[in-house]
mmCIF file of C-alpha atoms in Angstrom:
data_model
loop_
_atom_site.group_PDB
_atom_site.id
_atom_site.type_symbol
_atom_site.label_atom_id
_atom_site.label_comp_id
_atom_site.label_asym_id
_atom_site.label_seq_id
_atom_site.Cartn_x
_atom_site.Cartn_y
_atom_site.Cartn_z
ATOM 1 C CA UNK B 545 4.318 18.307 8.875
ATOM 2 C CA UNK B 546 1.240 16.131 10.024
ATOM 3 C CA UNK B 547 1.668 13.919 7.132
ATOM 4 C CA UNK B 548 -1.222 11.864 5.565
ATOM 5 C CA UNK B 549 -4.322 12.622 7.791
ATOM 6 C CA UNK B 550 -7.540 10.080 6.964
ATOM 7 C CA UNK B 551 -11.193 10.073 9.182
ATOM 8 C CA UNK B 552 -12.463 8.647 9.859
ATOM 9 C CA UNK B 553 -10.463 5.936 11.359
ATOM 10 C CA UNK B 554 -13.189 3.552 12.026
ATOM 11 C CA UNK B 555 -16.667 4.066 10.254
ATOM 12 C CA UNK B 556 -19.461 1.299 10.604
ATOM 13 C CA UNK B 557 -22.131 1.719 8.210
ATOM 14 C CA UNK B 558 -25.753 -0.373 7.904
ATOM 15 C CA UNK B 559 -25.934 -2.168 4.431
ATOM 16 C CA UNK B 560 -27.188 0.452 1.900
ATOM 17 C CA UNK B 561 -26.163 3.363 3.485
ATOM 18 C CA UNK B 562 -23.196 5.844 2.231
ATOM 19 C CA UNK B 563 -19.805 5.872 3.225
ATOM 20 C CA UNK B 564 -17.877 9.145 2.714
ATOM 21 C CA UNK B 565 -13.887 8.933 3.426
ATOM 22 C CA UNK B 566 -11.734 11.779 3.765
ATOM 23 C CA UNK B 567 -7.773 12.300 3.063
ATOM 24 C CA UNK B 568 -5.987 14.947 3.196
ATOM 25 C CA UNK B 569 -2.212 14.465 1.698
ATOM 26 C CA UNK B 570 0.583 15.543 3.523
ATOM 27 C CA UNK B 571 1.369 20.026 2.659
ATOM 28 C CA UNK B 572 2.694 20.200 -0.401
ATOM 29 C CA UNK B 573 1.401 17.216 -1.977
ATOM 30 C CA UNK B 574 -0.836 17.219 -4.881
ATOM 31 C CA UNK B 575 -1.098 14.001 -5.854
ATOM 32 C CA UNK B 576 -3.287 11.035 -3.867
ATOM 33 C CA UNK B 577 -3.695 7.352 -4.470
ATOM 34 C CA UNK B 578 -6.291 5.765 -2.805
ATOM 35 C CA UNK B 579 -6.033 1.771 -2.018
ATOM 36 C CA UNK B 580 -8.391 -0.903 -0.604
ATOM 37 C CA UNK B 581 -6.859 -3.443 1.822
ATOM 38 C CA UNK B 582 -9.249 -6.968 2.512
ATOM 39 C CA UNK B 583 -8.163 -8.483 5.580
ATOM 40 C CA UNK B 584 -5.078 -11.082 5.033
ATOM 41 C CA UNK B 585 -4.221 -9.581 1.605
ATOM 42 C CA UNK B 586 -2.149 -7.028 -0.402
ATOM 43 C CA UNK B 587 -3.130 -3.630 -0.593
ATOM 44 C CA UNK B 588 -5.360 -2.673 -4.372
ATOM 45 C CA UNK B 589 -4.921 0.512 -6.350
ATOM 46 C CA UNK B 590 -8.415 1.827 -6.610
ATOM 47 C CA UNK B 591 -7.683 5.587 -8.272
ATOM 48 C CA UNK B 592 -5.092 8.397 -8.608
ATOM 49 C CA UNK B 593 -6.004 11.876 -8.495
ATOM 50 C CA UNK B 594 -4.504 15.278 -8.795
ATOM 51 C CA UNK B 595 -6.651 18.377 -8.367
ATOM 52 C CA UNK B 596 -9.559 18.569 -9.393
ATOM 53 C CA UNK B 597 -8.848 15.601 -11.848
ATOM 54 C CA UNK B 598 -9.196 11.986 -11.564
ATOM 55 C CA UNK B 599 -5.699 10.370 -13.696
ATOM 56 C CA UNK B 600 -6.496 6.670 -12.679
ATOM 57 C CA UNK B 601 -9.602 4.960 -11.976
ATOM 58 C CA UNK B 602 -8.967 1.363 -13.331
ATOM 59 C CA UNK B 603 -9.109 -0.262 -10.328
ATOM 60 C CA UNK B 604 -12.580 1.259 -8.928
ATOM 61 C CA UNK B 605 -15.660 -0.867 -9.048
ATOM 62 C CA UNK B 606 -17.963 0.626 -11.757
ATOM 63 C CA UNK B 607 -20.872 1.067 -9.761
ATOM 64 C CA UNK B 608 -21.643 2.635 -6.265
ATOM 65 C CA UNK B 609 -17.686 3.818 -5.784
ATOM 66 C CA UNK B 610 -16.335 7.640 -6.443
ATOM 67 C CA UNK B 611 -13.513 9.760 -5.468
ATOM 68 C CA UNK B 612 -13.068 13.216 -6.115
ATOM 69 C CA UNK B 613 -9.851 15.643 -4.762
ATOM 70 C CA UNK B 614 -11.696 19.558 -4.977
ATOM 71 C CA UNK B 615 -9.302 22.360 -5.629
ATOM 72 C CA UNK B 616 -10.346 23.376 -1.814
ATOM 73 C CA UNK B 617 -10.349 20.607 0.863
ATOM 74 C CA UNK B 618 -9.405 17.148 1.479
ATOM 75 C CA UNK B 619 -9.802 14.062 -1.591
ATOM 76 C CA UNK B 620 -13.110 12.439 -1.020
ATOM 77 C CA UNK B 621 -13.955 8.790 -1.467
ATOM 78 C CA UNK B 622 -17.661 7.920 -1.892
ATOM 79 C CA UNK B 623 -19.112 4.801 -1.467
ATOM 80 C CA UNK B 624 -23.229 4.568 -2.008
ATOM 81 C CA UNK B 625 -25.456 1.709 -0.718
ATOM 82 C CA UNK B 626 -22.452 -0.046 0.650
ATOM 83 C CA UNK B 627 -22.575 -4.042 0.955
ATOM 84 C CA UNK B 628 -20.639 -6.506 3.090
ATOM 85 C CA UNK B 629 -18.199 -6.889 0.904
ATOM 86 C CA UNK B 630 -16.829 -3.080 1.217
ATOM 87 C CA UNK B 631 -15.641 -4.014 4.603
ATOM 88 C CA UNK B 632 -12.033 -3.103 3.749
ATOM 89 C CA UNK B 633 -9.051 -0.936 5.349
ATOM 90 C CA UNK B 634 -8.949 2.350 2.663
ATOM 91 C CA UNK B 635 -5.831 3.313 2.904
ATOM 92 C CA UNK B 636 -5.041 6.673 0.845
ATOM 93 C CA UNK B 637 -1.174 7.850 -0.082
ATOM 94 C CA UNK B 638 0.004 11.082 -1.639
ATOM 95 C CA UNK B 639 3.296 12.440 -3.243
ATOM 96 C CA UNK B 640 4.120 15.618 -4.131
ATOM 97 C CA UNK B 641 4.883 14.763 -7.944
ATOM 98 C CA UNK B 642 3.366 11.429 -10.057
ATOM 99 C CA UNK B 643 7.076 10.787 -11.711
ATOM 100 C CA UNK B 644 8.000 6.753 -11.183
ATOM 101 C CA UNK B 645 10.660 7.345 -8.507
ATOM 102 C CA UNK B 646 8.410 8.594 -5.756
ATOM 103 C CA UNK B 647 7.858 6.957 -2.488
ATOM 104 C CA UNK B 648 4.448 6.785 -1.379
ATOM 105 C CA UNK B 649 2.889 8.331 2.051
ATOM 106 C CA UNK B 650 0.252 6.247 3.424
ATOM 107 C CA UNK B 651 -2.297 7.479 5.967
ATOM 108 C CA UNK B 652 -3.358 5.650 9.136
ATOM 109 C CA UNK B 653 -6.202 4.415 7.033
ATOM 110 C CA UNK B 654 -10.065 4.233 7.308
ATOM 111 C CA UNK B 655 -12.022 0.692 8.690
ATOM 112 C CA UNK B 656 -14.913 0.004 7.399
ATOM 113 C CA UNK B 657 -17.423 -2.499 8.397
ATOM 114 C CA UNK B 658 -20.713 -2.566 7.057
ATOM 115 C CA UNK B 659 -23.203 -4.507 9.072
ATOM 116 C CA UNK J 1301 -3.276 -7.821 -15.961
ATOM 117 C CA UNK J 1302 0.389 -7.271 -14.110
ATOM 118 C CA UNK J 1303 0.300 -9.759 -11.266
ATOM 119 C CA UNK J 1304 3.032 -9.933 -8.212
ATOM 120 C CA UNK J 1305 3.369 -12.929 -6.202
ATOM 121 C CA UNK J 1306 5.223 -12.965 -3.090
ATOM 122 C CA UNK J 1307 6.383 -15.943 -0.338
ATOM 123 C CA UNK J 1308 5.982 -17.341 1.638
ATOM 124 C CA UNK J 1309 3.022 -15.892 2.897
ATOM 125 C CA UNK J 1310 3.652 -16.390 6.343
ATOM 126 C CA UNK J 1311 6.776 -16.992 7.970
ATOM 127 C CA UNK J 1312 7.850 -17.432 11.752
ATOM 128 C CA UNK J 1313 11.280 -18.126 13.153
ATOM 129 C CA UNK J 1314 12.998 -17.852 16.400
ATOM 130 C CA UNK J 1315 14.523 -14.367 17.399
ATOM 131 C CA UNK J 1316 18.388 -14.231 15.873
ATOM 132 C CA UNK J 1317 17.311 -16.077 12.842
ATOM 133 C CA UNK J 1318 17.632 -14.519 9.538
ATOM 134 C CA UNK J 1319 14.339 -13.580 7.307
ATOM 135 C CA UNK J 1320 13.538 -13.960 3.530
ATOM 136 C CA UNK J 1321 10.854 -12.946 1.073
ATOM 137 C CA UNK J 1322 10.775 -13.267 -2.144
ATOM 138 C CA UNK J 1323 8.776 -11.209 -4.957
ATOM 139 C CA UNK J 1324 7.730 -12.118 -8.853
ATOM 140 C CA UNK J 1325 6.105 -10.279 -11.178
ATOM 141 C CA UNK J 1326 4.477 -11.316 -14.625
ATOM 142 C CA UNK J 1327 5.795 -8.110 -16.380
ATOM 143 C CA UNK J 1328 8.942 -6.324 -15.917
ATOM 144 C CA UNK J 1329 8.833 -3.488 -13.305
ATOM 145 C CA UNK J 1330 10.198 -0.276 -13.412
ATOM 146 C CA UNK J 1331 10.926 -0.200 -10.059
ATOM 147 C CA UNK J 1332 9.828 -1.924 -7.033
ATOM 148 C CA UNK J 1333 9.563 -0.754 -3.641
ATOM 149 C CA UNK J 1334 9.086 -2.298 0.227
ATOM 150 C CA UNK J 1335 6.873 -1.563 2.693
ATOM 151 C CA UNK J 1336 6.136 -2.695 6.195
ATOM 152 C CA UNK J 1337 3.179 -2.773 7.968
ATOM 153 C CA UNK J 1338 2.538 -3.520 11.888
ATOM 154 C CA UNK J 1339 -0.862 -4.779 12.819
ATOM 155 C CA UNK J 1340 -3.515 -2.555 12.563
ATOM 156 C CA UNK J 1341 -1.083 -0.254 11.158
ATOM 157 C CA UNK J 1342 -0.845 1.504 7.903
ATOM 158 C CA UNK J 1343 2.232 0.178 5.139
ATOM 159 C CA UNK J 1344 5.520 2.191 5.768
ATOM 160 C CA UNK J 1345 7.864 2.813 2.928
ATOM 161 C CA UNK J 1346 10.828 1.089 3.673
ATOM 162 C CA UNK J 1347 13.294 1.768 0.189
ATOM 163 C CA UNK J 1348 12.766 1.632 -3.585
ATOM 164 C CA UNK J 1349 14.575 -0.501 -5.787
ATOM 165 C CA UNK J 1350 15.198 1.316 -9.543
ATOM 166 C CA UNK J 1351 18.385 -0.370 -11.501
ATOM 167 C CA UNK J 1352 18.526 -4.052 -12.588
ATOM 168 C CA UNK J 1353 20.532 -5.966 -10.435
ATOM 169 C CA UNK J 1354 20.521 -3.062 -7.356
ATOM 170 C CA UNK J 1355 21.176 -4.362 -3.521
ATOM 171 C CA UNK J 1356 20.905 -2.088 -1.267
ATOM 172 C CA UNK J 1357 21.239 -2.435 2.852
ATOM 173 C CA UNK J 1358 19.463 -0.669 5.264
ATOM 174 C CA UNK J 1359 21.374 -1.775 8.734
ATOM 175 C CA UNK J 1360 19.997 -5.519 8.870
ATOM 176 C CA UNK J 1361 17.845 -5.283 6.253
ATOM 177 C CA UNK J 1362 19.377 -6.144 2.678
ATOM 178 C CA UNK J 1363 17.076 -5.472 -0.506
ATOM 179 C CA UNK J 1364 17.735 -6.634 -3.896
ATOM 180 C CA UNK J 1365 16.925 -6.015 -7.659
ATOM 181 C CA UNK J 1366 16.962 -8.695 -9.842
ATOM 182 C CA UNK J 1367 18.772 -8.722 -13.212
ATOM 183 C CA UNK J 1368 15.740 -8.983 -15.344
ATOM 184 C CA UNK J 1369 13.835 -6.440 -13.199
ATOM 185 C CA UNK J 1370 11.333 -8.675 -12.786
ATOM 186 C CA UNK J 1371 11.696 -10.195 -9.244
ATOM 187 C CA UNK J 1372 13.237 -8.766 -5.815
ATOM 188 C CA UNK J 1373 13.959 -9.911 -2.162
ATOM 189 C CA UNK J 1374 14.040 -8.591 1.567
ATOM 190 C CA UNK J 1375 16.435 -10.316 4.033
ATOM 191 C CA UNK J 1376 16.745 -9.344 7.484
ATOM 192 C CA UNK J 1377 19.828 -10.537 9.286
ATOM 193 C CA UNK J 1378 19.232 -11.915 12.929
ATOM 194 C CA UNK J 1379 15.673 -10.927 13.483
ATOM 195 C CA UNK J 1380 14.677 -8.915 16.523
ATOM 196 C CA UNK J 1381 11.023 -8.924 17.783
ATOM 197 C CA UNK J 1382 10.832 -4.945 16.309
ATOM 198 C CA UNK J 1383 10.739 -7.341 13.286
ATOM 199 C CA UNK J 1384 7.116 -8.246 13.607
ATOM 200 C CA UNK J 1385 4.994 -7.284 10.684
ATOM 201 C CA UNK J 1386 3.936 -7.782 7.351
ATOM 202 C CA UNK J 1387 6.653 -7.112 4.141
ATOM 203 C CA UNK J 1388 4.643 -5.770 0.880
ATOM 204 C CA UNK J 1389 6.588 -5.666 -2.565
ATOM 205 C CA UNK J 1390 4.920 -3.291 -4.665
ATOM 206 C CA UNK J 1391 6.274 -2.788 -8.311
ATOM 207 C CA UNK J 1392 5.657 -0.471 -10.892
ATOM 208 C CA UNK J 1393 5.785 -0.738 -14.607
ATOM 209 C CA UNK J 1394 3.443 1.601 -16.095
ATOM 210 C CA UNK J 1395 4.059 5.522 -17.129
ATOM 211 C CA UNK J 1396 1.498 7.097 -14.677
ATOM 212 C CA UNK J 1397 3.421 6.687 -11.594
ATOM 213 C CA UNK J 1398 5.510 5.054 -8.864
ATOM 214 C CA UNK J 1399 2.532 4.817 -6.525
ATOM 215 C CA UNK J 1400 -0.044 2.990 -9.047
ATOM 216 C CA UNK J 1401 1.646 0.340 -7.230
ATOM 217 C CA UNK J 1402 0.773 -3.056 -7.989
ATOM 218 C CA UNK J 1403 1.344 -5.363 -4.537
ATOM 219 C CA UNK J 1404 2.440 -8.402 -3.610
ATOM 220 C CA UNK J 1405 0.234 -10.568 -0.972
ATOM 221 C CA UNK J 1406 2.295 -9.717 1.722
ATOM 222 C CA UNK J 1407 4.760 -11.937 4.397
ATOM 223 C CA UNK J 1408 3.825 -12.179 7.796
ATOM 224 C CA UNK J 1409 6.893 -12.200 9.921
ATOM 225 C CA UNK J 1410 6.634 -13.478 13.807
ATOM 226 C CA UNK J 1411 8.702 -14.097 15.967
ATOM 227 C CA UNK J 1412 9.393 -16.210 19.150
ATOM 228 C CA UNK J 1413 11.610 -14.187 21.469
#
């Protein structure tokens, strides 16, 4: 089981270009979290996703920011006409159910600078 | 919005001392649940808290619940430099899901050997 696989790991990006992140959740799993980690701070829900459904998005910016997780292939996290302020660790984490008593499986993460 | 607090925010003590941190939240949590993460790593689940008043030990590392399900705390027992990292809380309260996690700032444990 290769667990929580995220690419890249490191991704720099020029202000105003696009930023795609990957994730694919550990076999079996059907259900992935993504969260956005600033340096010296806590991690922040961003959106929760089954198949080919978003459940969550309350904590995604309204503009520029989208995630999708296709019925085929790995959950997707889109960010357009990034700015210095996306410079963030993503981290994503899956489960295999969304019931409250379900440890979450984080990935190695994706660093993103934007210069 | 729910809000959890955690301290200290950093904390460094000699090898062979003992380790707290502490965790608050603003609403009452359904459950909470620990995770560690080394630098540059990613957070690694370390146990999840579910019944008011739990404590639960993990070799040195005891984990409690409190009564009103609305704080919790990590102590480690003689620290050893494996030790290093940071210690999220993360709690819960909401219907969608353990992992719409709502974290604490984090503890940075070091240690002097």
């Amino acid at each position: 089981n290769a667990g929580v696989m995220q690419n890249p790991r490191h991704l720099v990006r020029r202000r105003g270009q696009e930023a795609r992140l990957r994730c694919s959740p550990m076999k079996g799993h059907s259900h992935v979290y993504w969260y956005r980690q600033l340096p010296e701070e806590g991690l922040k829900f961003m959106v929760y996703l089954q198949k080919e459904n978003i459940i969550d998005e309350s904590g995604m910016p309204k503009e520029r920011f989208s995630a999708e997780f296709p019925k085929e292939g790995p959950s997707i996290l889109r960010i357009q006409q990034v700015v210095r302020g996306d410079s963030a660790a993503y981290f994503c984490a899956s489960s295999p159910q969304g019931g409250r008593r379900t440890e979450a499986f984080f990935g190695q993460g994706t660093r993103l600078t934007v210069v | 919005g729910q809000q959890v607090m955690q301290i200290p925010q950093y904390q460094h003590v000699q090898e062979g001392e003992d380790f707290t941190t502490y965790c608050n939240s603003s609403t009452t949590l359904s459950n909470i649940q620990w995770y560690k993460q080394r630098p540059g790593g990613h957070p690694v689940f370390l146990i999840q808290l579910v019944k008011s008043g739990e404590v639960k030990k993990q070799k040195r590392l005891t984990f409690q619940f409190g009564e009103a399900k609305k704080n919790s705390s990590l102590h480690i027992t003689a620290t050893q430099t494996t030790d290093v990292g940071t210690y999220f809380c993360a709690g819960s309260s909401g219907s969608q899901g353990a992992q719409k996690l709502v974290f604490g700032q984090g503890t940075r444990l070091t240690i002097n050997p």
